[in-house]
mmCIF file with all atom_site columns, C-alpha atoms and ligand atoms in Angstrom:
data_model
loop_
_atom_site.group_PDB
_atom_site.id
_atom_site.type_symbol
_atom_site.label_atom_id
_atom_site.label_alt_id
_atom_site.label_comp_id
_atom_site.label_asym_id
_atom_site.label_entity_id
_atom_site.label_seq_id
_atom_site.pdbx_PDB_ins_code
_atom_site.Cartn_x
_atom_site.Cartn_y
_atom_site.Cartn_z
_atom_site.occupancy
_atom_site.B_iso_or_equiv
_atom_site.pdbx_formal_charge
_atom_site.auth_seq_id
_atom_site.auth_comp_id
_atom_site.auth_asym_id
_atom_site.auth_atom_id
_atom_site.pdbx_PDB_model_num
ATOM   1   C  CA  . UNK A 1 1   ? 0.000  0.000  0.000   1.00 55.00 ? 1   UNK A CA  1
ATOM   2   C  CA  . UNK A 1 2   ? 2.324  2.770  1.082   1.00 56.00 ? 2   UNK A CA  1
ATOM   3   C  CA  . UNK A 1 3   ? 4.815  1.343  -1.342  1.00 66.00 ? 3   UNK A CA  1
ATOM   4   C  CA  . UNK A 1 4   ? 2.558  2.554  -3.969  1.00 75.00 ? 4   UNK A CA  1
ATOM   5   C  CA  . UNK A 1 5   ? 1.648  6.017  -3.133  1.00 79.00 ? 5   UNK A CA  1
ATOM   6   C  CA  . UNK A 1 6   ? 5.784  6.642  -2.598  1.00 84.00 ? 6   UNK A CA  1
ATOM   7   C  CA  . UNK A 1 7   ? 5.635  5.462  -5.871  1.00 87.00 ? 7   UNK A CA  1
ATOM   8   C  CA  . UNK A 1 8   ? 3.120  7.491  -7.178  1.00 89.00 ? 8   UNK A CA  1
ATOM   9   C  CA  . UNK A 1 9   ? 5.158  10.368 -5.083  1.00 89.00 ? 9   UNK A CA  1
ATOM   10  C  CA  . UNK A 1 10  ? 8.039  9.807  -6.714  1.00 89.00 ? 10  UNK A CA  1
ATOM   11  C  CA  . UNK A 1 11  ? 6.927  9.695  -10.200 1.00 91.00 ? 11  UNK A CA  1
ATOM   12  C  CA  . UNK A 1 12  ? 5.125  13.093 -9.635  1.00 91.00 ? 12  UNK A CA  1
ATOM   13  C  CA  . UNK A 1 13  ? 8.278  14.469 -8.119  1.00 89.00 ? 13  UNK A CA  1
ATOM   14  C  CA  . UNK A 1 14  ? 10.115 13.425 -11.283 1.00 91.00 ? 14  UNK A CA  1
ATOM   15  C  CA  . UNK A 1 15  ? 7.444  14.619 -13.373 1.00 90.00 ? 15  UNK A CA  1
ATOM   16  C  CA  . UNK A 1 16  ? 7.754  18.012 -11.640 1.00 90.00 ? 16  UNK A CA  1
ATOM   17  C  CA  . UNK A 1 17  ? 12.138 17.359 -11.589 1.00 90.00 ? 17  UNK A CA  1
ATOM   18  C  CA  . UNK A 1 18  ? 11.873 16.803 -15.573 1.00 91.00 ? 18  UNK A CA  1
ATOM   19  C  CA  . UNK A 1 19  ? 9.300  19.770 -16.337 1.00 91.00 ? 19  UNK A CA  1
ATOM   20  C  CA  . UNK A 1 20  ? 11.318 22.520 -14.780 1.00 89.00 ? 20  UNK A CA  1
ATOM   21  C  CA  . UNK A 1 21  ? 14.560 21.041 -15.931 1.00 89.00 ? 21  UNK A CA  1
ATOM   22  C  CA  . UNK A 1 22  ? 12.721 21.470 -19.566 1.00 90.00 ? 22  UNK A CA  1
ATOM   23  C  CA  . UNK A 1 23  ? 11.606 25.179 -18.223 1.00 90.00 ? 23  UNK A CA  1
ATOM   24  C  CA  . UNK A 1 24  ? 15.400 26.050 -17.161 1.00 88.00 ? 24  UNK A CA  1
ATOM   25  C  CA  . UNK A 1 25  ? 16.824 24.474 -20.762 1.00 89.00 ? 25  UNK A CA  1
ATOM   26  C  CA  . UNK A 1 26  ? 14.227 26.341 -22.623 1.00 90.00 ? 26  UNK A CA  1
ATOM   27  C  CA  . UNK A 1 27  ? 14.821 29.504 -21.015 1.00 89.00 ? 27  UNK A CA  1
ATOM   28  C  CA  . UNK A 1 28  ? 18.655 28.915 -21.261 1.00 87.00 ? 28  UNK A CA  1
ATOM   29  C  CA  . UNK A 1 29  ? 18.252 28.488 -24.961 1.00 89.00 ? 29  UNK A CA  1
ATOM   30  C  CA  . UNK A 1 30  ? 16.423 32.146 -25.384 1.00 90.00 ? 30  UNK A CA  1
ATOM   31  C  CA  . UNK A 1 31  ? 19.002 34.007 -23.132 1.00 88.00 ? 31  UNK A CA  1
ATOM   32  C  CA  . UNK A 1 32  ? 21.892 31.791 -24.550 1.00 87.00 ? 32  UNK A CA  1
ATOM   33  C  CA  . UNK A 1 33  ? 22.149 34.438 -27.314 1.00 88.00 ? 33  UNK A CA  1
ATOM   34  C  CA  . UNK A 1 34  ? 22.158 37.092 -24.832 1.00 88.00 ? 34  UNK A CA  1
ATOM   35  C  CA  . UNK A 1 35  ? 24.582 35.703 -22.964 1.00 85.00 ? 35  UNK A CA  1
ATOM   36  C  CA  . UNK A 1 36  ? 27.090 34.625 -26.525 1.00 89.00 ? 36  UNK A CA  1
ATOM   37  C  CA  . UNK A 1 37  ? 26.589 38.642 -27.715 1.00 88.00 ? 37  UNK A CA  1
ATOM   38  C  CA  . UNK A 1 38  ? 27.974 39.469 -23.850 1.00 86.00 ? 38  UNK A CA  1
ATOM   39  C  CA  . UNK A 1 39  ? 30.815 37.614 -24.318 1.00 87.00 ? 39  UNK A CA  1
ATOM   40  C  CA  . UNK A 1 40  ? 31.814 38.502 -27.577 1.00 88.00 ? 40  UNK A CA  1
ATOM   41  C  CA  . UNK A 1 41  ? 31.491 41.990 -26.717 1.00 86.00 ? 41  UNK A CA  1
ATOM   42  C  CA  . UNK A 1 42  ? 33.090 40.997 -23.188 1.00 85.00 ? 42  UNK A CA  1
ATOM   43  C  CA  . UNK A 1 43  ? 36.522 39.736 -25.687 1.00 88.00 ? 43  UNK A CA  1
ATOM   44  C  CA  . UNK A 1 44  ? 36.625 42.871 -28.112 1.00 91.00 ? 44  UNK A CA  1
ATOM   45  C  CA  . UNK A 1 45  ? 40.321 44.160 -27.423 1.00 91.00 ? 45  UNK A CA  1
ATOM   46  C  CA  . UNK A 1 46  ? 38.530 47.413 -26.923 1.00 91.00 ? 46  UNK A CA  1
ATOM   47  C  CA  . UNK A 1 47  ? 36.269 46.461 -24.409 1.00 89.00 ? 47  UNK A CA  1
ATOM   48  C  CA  . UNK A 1 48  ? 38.928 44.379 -22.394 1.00 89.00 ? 48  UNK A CA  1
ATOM   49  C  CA  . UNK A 1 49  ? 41.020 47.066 -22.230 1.00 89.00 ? 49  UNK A CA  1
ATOM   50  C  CA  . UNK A 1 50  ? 38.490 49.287 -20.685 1.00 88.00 ? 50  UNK A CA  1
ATOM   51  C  CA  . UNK A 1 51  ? 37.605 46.340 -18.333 1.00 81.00 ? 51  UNK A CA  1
ATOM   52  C  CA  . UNK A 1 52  ? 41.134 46.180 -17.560 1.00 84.00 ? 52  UNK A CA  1
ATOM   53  C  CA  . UNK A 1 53  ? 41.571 49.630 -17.135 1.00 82.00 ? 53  UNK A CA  1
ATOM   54  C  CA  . UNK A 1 54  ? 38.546 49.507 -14.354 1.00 81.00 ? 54  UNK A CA  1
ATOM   55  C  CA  . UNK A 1 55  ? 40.192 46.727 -12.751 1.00 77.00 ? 55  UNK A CA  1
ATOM   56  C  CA  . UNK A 1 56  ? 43.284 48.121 -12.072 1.00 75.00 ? 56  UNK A CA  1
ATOM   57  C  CA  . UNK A 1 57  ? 41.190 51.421 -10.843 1.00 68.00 ? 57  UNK A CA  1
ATOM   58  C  CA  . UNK A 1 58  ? 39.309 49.479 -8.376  1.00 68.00 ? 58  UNK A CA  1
ATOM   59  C  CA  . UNK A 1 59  ? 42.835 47.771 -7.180  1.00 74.00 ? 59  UNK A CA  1
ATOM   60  C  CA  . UNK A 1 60  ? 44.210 51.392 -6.434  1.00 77.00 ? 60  UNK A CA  1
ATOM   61  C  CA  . UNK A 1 61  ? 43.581 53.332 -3.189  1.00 84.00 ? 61  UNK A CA  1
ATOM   62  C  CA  . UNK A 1 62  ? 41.161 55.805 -3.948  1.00 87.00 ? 62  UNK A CA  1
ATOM   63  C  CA  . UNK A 1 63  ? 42.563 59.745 -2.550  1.00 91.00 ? 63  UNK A CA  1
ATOM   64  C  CA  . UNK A 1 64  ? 40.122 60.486 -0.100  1.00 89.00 ? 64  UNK A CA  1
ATOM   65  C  CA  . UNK A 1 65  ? 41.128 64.070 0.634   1.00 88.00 ? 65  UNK A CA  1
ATOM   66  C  CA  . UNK A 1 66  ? 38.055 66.742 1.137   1.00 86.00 ? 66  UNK A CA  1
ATOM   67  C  CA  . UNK A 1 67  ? 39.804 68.919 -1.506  1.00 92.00 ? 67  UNK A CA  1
ATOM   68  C  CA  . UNK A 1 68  ? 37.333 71.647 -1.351  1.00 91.00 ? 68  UNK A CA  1
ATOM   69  C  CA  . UNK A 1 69  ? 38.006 71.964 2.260   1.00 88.00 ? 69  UNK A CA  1
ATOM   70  C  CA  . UNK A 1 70  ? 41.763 70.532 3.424   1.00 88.00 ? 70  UNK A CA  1
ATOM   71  C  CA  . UNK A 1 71  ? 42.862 73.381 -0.172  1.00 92.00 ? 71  UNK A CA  1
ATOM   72  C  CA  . UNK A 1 72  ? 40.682 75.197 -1.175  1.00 90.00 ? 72  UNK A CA  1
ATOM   73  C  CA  . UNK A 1 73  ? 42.905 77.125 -3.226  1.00 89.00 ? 73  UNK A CA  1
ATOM   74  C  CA  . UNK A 1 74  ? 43.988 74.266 -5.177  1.00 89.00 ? 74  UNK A CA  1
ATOM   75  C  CA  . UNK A 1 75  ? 41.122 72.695 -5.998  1.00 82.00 ? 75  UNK A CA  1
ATOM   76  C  CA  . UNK A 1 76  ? 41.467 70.082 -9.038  1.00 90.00 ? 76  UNK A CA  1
ATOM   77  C  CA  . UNK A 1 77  ? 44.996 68.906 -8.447  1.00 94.00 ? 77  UNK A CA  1
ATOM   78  C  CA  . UNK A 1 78  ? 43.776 65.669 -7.141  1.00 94.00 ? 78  UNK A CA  1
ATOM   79  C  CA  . UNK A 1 79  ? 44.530 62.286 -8.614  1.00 91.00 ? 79  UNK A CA  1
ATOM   80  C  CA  . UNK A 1 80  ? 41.763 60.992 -7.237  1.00 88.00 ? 80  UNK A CA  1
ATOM   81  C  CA  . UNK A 1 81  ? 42.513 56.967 -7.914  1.00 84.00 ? 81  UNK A CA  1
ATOM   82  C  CA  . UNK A 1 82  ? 46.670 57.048 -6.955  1.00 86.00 ? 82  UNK A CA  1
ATOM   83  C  CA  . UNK A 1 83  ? 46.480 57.594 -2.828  1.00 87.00 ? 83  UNK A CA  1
ATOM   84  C  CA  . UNK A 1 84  ? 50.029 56.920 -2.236  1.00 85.00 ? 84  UNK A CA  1
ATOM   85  C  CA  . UNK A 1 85  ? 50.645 57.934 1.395   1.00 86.00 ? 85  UNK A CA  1
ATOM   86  C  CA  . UNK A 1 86  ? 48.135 58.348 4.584   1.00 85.00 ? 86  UNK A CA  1
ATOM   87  C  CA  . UNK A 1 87  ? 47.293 61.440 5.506   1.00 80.00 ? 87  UNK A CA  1
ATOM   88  C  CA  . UNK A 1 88  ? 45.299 62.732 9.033   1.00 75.00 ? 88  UNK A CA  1
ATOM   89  C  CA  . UNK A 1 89  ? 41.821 64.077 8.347   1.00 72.00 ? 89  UNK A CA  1
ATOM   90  C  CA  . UNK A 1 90  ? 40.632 65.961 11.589  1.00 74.00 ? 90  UNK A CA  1
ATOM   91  C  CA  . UNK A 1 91  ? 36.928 65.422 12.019  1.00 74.00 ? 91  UNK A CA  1
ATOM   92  C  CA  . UNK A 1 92  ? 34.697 66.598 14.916  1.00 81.00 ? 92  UNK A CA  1
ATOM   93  C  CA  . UNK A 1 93  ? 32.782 64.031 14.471  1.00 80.00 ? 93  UNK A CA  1
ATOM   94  C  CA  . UNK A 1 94  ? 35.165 60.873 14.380  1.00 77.00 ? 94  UNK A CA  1
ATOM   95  C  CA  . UNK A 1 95  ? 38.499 63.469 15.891  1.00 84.00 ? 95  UNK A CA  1
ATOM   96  C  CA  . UNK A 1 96  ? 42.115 62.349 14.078  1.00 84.00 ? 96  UNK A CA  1
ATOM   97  C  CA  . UNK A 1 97  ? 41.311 59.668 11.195  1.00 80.00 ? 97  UNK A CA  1
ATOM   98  C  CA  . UNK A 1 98  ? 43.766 58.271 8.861   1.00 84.00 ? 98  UNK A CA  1
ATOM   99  C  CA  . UNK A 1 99  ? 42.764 58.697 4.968   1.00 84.00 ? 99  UNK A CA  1
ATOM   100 C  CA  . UNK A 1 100 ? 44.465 57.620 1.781   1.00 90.00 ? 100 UNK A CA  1
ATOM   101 C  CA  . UNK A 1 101 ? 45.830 60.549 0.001   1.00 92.00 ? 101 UNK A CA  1
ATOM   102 C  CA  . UNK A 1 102 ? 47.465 61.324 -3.344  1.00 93.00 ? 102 UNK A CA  1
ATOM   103 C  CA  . UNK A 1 103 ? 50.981 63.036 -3.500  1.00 93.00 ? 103 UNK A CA  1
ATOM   104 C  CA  . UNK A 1 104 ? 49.626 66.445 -4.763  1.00 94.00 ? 104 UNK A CA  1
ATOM   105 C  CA  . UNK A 1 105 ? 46.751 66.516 -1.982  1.00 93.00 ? 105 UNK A CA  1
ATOM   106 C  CA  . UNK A 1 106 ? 49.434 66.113 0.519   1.00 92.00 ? 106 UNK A CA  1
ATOM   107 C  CA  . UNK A 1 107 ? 51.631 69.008 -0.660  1.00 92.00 ? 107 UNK A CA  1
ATOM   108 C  CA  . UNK A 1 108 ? 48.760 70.931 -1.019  1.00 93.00 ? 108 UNK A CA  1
ATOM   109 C  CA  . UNK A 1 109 ? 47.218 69.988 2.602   1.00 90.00 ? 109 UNK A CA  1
ATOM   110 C  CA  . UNK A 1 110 ? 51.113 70.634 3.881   1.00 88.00 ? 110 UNK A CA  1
ATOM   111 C  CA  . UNK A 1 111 ? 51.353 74.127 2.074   1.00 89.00 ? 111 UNK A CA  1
ATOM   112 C  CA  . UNK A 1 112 ? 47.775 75.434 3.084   1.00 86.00 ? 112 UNK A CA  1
ATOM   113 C  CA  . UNK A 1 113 ? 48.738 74.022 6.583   1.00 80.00 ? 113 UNK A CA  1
ATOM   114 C  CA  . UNK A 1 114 ? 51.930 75.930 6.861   1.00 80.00 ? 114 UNK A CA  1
ATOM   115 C  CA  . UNK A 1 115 ? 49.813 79.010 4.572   1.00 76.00 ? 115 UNK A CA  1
ATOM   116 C  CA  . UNK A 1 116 ? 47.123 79.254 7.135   1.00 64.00 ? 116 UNK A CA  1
HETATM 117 ZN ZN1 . ZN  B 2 .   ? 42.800 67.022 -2.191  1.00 68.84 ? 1   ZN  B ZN1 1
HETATM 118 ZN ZN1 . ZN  B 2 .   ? 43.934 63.764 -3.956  1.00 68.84 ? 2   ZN  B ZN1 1
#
């Protein structure tokens, strides 16, 4: 008795395995083209390099100087994805915090330090 009905739950279980693993291959098959266009795009030397490039920006230390504020009067020197050295940012809120910094923030924090 029970035999059967696992059985009968097991076939319906398959049933249910074999339709959505047709579902999942039929719906692979339409975004499969998708997916080939991606990756020939994704292989263009033009596009890799610009992936590459992004890479190797995301690797870098960001310069998280307050430019505006920390020099004022030099506002656009930054190079904003080479922090090279750590710098102290003075906060009232968090008091003395290290922050990456870029070489020309750091001269320019130094001079408007010594300026003002
Ligand atoms: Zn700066
Ligand atoms: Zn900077």
């Amino acid at each position: 008795m029970s035999d059967d009905r696992d059985t009968e739950l097991a076939d319906a279980l398959a049933e249910v395995g074999r339709r959505v693993g047709q579902a999942l291959t039929d719906a692979l098959d339409r975004i499969r083209p998708a997916f080939d266009a991606l990756a020939e795009v994704a292989n263009r030397p033009e596009v890799r390099a610009v992936i590459e490039h992004a890479e190797k920006a995301m690797r870098r230390r960001p310069c998280l100087c307050f430019c505006s504020r920390a020099h004022p009067a030099d506002h656009g020197i930054c190079e904003t994805f080479d922090a090279v050295i750590t710098g102290q940012y003075r906060s009232d809120l968090l008091g003395d915090i290290e922050v990456p910094l870029c070489a020309p923030c750091a001269a320019a924090r130094a001079a408007h330090e010594f300026a003002g």
